[in-house]
mmCIF file with all atom_site columns, C-alpha atoms and ligand atoms in Angstrom:
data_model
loop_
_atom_site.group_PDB
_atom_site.id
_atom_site.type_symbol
_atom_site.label_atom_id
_atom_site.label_alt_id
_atom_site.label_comp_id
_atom_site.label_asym_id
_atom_site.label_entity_id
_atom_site.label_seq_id
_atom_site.pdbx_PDB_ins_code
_atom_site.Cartn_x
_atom_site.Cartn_y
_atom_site.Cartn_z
_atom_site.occupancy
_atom_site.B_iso_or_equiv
_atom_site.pdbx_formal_charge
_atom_site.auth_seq_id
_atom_site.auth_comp_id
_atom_site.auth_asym_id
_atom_site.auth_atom_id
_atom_site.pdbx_PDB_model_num
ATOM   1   C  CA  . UNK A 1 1   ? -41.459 7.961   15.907  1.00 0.00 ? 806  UNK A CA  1
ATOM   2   C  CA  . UNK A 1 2   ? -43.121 5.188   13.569  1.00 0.00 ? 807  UNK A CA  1
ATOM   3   C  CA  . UNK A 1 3   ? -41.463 1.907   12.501  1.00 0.00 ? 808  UNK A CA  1
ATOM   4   C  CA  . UNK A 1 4   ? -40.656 2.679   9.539   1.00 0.00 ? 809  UNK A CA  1
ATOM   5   C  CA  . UNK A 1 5   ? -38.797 6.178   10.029  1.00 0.00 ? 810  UNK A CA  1
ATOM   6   C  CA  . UNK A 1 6   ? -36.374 4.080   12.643  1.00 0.00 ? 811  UNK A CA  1
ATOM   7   C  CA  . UNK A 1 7   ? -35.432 1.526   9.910   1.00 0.00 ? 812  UNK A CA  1
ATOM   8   C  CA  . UNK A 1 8   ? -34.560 4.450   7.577   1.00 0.00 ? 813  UNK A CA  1
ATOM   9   C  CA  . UNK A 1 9   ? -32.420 6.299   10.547  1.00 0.00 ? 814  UNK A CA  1
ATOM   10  C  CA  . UNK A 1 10  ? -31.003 2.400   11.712  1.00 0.00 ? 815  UNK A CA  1
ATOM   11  C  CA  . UNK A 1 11  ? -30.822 1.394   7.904   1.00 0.00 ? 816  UNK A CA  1
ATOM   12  C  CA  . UNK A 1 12  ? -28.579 4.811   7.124   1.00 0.00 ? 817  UNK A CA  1
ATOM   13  C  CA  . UNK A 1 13  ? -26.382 4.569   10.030  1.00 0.00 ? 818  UNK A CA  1
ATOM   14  C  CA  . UNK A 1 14  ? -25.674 0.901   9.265   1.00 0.00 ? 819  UNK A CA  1
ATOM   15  C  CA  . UNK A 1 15  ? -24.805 1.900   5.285   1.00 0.00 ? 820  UNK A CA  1
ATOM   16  C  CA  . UNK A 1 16  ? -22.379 4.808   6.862   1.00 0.00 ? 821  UNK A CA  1
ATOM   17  C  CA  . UNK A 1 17  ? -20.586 1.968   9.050   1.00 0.00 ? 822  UNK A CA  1
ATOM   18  C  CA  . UNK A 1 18  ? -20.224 0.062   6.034   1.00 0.00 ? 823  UNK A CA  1
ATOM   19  C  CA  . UNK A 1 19  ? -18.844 2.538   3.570   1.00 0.00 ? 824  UNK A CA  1
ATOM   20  C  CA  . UNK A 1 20  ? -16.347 3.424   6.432   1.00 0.00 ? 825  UNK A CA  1
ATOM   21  C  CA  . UNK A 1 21  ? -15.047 -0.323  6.433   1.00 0.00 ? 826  UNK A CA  1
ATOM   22  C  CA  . UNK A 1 22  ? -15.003 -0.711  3.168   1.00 0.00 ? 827  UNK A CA  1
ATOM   23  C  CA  . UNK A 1 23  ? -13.234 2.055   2.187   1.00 0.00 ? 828  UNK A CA  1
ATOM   24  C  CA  . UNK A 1 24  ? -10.824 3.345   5.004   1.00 0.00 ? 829  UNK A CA  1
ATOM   25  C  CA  . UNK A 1 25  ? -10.331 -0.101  7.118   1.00 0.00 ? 830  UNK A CA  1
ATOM   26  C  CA  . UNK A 1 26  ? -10.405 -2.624  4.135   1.00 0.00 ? 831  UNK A CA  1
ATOM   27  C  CA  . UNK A 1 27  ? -8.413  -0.876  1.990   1.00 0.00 ? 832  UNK A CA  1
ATOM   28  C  CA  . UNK A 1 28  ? -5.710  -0.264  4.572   1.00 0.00 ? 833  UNK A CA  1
ATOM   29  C  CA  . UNK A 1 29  ? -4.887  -3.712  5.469   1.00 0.00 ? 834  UNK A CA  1
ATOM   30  C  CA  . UNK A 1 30  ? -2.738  -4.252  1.942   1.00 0.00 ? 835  UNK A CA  1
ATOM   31  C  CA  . UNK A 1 31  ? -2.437  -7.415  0.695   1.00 0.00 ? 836  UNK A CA  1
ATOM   32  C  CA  . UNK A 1 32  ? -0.183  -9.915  3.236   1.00 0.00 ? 837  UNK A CA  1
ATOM   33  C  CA  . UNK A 1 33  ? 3.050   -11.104 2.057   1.00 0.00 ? 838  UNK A CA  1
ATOM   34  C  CA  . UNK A 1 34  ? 4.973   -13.402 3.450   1.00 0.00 ? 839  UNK A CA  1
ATOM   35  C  CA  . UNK A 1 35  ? 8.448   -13.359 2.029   1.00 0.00 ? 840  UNK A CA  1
ATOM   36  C  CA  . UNK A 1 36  ? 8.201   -11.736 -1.422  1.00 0.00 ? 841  UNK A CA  1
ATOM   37  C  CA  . UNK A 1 37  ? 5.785   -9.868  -3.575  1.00 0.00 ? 842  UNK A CA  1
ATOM   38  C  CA  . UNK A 1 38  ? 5.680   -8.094  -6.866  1.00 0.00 ? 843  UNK A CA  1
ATOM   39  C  CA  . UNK A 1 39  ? 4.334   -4.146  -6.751  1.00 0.00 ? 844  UNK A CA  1
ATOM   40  C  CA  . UNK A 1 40  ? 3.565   -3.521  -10.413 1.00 0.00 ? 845  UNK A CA  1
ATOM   41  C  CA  . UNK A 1 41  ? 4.110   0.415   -11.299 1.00 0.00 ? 846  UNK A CA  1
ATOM   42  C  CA  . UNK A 1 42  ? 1.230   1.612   -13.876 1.00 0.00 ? 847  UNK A CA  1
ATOM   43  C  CA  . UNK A 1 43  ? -0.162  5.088   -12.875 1.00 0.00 ? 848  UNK A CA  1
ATOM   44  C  CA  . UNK A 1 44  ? 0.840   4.317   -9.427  1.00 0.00 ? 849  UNK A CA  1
ATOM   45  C  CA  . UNK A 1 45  ? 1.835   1.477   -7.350  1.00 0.00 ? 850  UNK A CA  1
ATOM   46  C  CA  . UNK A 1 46  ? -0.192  -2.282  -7.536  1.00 0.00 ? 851  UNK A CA  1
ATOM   47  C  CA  . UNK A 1 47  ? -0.801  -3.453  -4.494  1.00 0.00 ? 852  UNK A CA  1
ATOM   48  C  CA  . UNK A 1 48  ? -0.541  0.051   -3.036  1.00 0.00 ? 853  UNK A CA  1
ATOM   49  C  CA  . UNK A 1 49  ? -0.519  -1.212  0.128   1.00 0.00 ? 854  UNK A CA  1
ATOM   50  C  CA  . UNK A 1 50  ? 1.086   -4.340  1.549   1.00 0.00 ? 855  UNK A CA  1
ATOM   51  C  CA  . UNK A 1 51  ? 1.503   -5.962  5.139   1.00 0.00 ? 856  UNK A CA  1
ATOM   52  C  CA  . UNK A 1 52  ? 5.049   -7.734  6.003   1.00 0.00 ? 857  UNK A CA  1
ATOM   53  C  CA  . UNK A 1 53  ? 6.297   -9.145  9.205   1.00 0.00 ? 858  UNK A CA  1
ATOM   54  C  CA  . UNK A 1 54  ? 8.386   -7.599  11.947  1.00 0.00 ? 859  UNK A CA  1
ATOM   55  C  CA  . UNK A 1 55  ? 12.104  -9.288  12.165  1.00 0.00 ? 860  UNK A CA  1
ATOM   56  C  CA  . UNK A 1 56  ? 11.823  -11.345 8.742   1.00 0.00 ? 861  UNK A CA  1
ATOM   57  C  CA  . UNK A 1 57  ? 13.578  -10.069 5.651   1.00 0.00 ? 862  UNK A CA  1
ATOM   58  C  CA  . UNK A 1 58  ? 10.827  -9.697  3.048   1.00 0.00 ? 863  UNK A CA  1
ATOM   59  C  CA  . UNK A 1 59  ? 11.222  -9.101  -0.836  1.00 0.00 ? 864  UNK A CA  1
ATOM   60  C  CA  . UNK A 1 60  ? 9.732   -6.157  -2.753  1.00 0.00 ? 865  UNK A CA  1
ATOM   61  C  CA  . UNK A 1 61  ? 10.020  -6.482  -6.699  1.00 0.00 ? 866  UNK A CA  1
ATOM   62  C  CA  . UNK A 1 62  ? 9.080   -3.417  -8.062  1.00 0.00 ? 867  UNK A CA  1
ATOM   63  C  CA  . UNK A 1 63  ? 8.493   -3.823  -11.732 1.00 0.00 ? 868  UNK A CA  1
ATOM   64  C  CA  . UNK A 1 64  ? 7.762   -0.182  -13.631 1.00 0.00 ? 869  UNK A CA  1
ATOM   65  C  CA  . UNK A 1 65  ? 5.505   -0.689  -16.831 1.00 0.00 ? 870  UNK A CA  1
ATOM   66  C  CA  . UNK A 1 66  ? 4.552   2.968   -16.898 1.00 0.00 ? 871  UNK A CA  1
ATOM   67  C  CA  . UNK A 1 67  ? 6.952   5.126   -18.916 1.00 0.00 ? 872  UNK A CA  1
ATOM   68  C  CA  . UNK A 1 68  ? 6.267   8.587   -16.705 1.00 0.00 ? 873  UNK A CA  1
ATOM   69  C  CA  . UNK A 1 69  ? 9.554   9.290   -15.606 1.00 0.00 ? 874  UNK A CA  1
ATOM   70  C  CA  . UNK A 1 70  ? 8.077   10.844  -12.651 1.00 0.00 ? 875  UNK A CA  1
ATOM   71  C  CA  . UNK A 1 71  ? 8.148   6.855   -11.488 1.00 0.00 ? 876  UNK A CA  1
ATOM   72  C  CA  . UNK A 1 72  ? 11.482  5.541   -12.784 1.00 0.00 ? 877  UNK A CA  1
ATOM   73  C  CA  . UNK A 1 73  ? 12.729  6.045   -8.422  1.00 0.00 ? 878  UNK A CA  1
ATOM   74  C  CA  . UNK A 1 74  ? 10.832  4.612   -5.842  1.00 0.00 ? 879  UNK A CA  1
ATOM   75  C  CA  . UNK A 1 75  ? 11.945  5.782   -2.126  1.00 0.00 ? 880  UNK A CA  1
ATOM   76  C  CA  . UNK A 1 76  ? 11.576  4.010   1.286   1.00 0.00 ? 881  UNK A CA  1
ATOM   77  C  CA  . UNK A 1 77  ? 12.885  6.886   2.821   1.00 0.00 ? 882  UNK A CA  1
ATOM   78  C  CA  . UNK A 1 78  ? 12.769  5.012   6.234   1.00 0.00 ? 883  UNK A CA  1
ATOM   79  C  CA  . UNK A 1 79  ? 14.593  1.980   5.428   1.00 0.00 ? 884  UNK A CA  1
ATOM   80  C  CA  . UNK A 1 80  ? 17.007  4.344   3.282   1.00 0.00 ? 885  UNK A CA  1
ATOM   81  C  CA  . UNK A 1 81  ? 16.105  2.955   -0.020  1.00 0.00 ? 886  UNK A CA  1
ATOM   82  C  CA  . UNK A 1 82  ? 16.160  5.043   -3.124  1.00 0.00 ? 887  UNK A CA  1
ATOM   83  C  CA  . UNK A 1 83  ? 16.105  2.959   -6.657  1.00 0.00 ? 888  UNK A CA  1
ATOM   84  C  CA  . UNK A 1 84  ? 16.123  3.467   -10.490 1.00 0.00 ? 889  UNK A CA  1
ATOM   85  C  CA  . UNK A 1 85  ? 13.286  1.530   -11.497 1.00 0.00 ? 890  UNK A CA  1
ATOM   86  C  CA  . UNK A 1 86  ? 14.172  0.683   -15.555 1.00 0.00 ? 891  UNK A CA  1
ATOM   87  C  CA  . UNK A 1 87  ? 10.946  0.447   -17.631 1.00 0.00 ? 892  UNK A CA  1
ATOM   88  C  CA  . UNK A 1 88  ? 9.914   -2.901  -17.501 1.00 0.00 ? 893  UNK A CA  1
ATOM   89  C  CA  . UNK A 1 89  ? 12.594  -4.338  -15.535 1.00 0.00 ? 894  UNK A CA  1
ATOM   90  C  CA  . UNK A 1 90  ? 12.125  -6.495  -11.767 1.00 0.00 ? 895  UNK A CA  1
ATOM   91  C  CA  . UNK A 1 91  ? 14.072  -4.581  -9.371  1.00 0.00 ? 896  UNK A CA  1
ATOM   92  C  CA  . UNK A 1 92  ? 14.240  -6.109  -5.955  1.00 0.00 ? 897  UNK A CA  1
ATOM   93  C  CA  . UNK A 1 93  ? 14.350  -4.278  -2.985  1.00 0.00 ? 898  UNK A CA  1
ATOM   94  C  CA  . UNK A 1 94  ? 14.980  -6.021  0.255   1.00 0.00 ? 899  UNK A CA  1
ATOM   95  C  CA  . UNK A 1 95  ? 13.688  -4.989  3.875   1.00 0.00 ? 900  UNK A CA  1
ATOM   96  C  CA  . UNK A 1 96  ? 14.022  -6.237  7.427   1.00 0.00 ? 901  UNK A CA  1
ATOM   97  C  CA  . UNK A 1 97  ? 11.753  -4.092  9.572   1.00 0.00 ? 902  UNK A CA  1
ATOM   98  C  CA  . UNK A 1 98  ? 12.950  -4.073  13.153  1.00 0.00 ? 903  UNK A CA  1
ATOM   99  C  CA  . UNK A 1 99  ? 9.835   -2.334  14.316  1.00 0.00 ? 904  UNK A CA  1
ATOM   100 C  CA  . UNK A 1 100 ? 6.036   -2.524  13.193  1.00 0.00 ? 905  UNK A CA  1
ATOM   101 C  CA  . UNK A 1 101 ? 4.038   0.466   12.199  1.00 0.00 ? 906  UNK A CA  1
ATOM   102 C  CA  . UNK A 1 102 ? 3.444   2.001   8.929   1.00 0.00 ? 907  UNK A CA  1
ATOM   103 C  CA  . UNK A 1 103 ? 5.715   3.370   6.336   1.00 0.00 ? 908  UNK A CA  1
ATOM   104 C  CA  . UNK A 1 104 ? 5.524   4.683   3.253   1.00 0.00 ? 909  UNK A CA  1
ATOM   105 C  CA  . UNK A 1 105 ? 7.276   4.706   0.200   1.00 0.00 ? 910  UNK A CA  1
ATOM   106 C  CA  . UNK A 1 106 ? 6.991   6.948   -2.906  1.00 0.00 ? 911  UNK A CA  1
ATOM   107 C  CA  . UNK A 1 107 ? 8.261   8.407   -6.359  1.00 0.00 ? 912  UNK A CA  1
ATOM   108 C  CA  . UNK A 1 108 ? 11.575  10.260  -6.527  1.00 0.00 ? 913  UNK A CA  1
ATOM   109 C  CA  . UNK A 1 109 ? 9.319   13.355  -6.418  1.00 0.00 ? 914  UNK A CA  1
ATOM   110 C  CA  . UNK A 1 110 ? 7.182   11.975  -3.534  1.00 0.00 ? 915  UNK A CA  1
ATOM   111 C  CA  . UNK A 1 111 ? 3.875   12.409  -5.900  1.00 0.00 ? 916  UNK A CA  1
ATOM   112 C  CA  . UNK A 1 112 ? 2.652   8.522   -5.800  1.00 0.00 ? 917  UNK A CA  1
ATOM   113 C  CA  . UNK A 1 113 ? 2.731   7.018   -2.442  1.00 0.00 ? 918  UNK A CA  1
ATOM   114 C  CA  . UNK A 1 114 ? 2.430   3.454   -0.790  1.00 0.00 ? 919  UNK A CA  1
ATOM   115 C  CA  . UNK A 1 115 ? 2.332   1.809   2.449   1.00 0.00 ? 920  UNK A CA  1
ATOM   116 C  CA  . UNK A 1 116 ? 4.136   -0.508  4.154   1.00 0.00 ? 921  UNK A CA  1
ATOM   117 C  CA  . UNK A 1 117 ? 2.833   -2.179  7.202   1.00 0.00 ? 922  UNK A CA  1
ATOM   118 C  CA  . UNK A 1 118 ? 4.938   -4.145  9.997   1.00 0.00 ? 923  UNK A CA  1
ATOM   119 C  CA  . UNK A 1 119 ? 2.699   -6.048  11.913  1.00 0.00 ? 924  UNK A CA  1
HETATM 120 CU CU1 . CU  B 2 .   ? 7.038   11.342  -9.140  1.00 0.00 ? 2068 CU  B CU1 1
#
């Protein structure tokens, strides 16, 4: 094998590593919150996925500028959440996760989804 076929084969294999980061493990760490944040609703949920801590109450405002009534509810089915999101309205939703792991929250018709970590 010459030189320069291994830095195509090593050069490939590192670009596959880095489209797997960037895409799967990036994208799933959500954006850390602390005590509150604001999930904006426009063709589906902004940030999409967030990160709270385990124990501490923690704030979601969910404000809905899209006018698809598919997304006037949003559902955290496992903290037994289900809300009528008016259009351009904050509604806050309030969670105290007792255990970490993910969970995810969607429409009323469980189309658009999001993702809640506990860490
Ligand atoms: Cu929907």
């Amino acid at each position: 094998m010459t030189l320069d076929k291994i830095i195509v084969i090593v050069g490939g294999f590192l670009g596959i590593i880095f489209t797997y980061w960037f895409f799967l493990m990036k994208k799933d760490k959500g954006v850390e919150v602390s005590d509150h944040v604001n999930v904006i609703i426009d063709g589906g949920y902004s940030p999409e996925v967030i990160s709270v801590p385990q124990g501490k109450t923690t704030i979601i405002n969910f404000i809905r500028k899209d006018p698809t009534s598919c997304l006037d509810e949003v559902v955290i089915s496992d903290f037994k959440i289900r809300k009528y999101l008016p259009l351009n309205q904050k509604v806050s939703v309030e969670i105290k996760p007792d255990n970490t792991g993910e969970y995810i929250y969607s429409c009323g018709m469980n189309m658009y989804h999001g993702k809640i970590i506990v860490k």
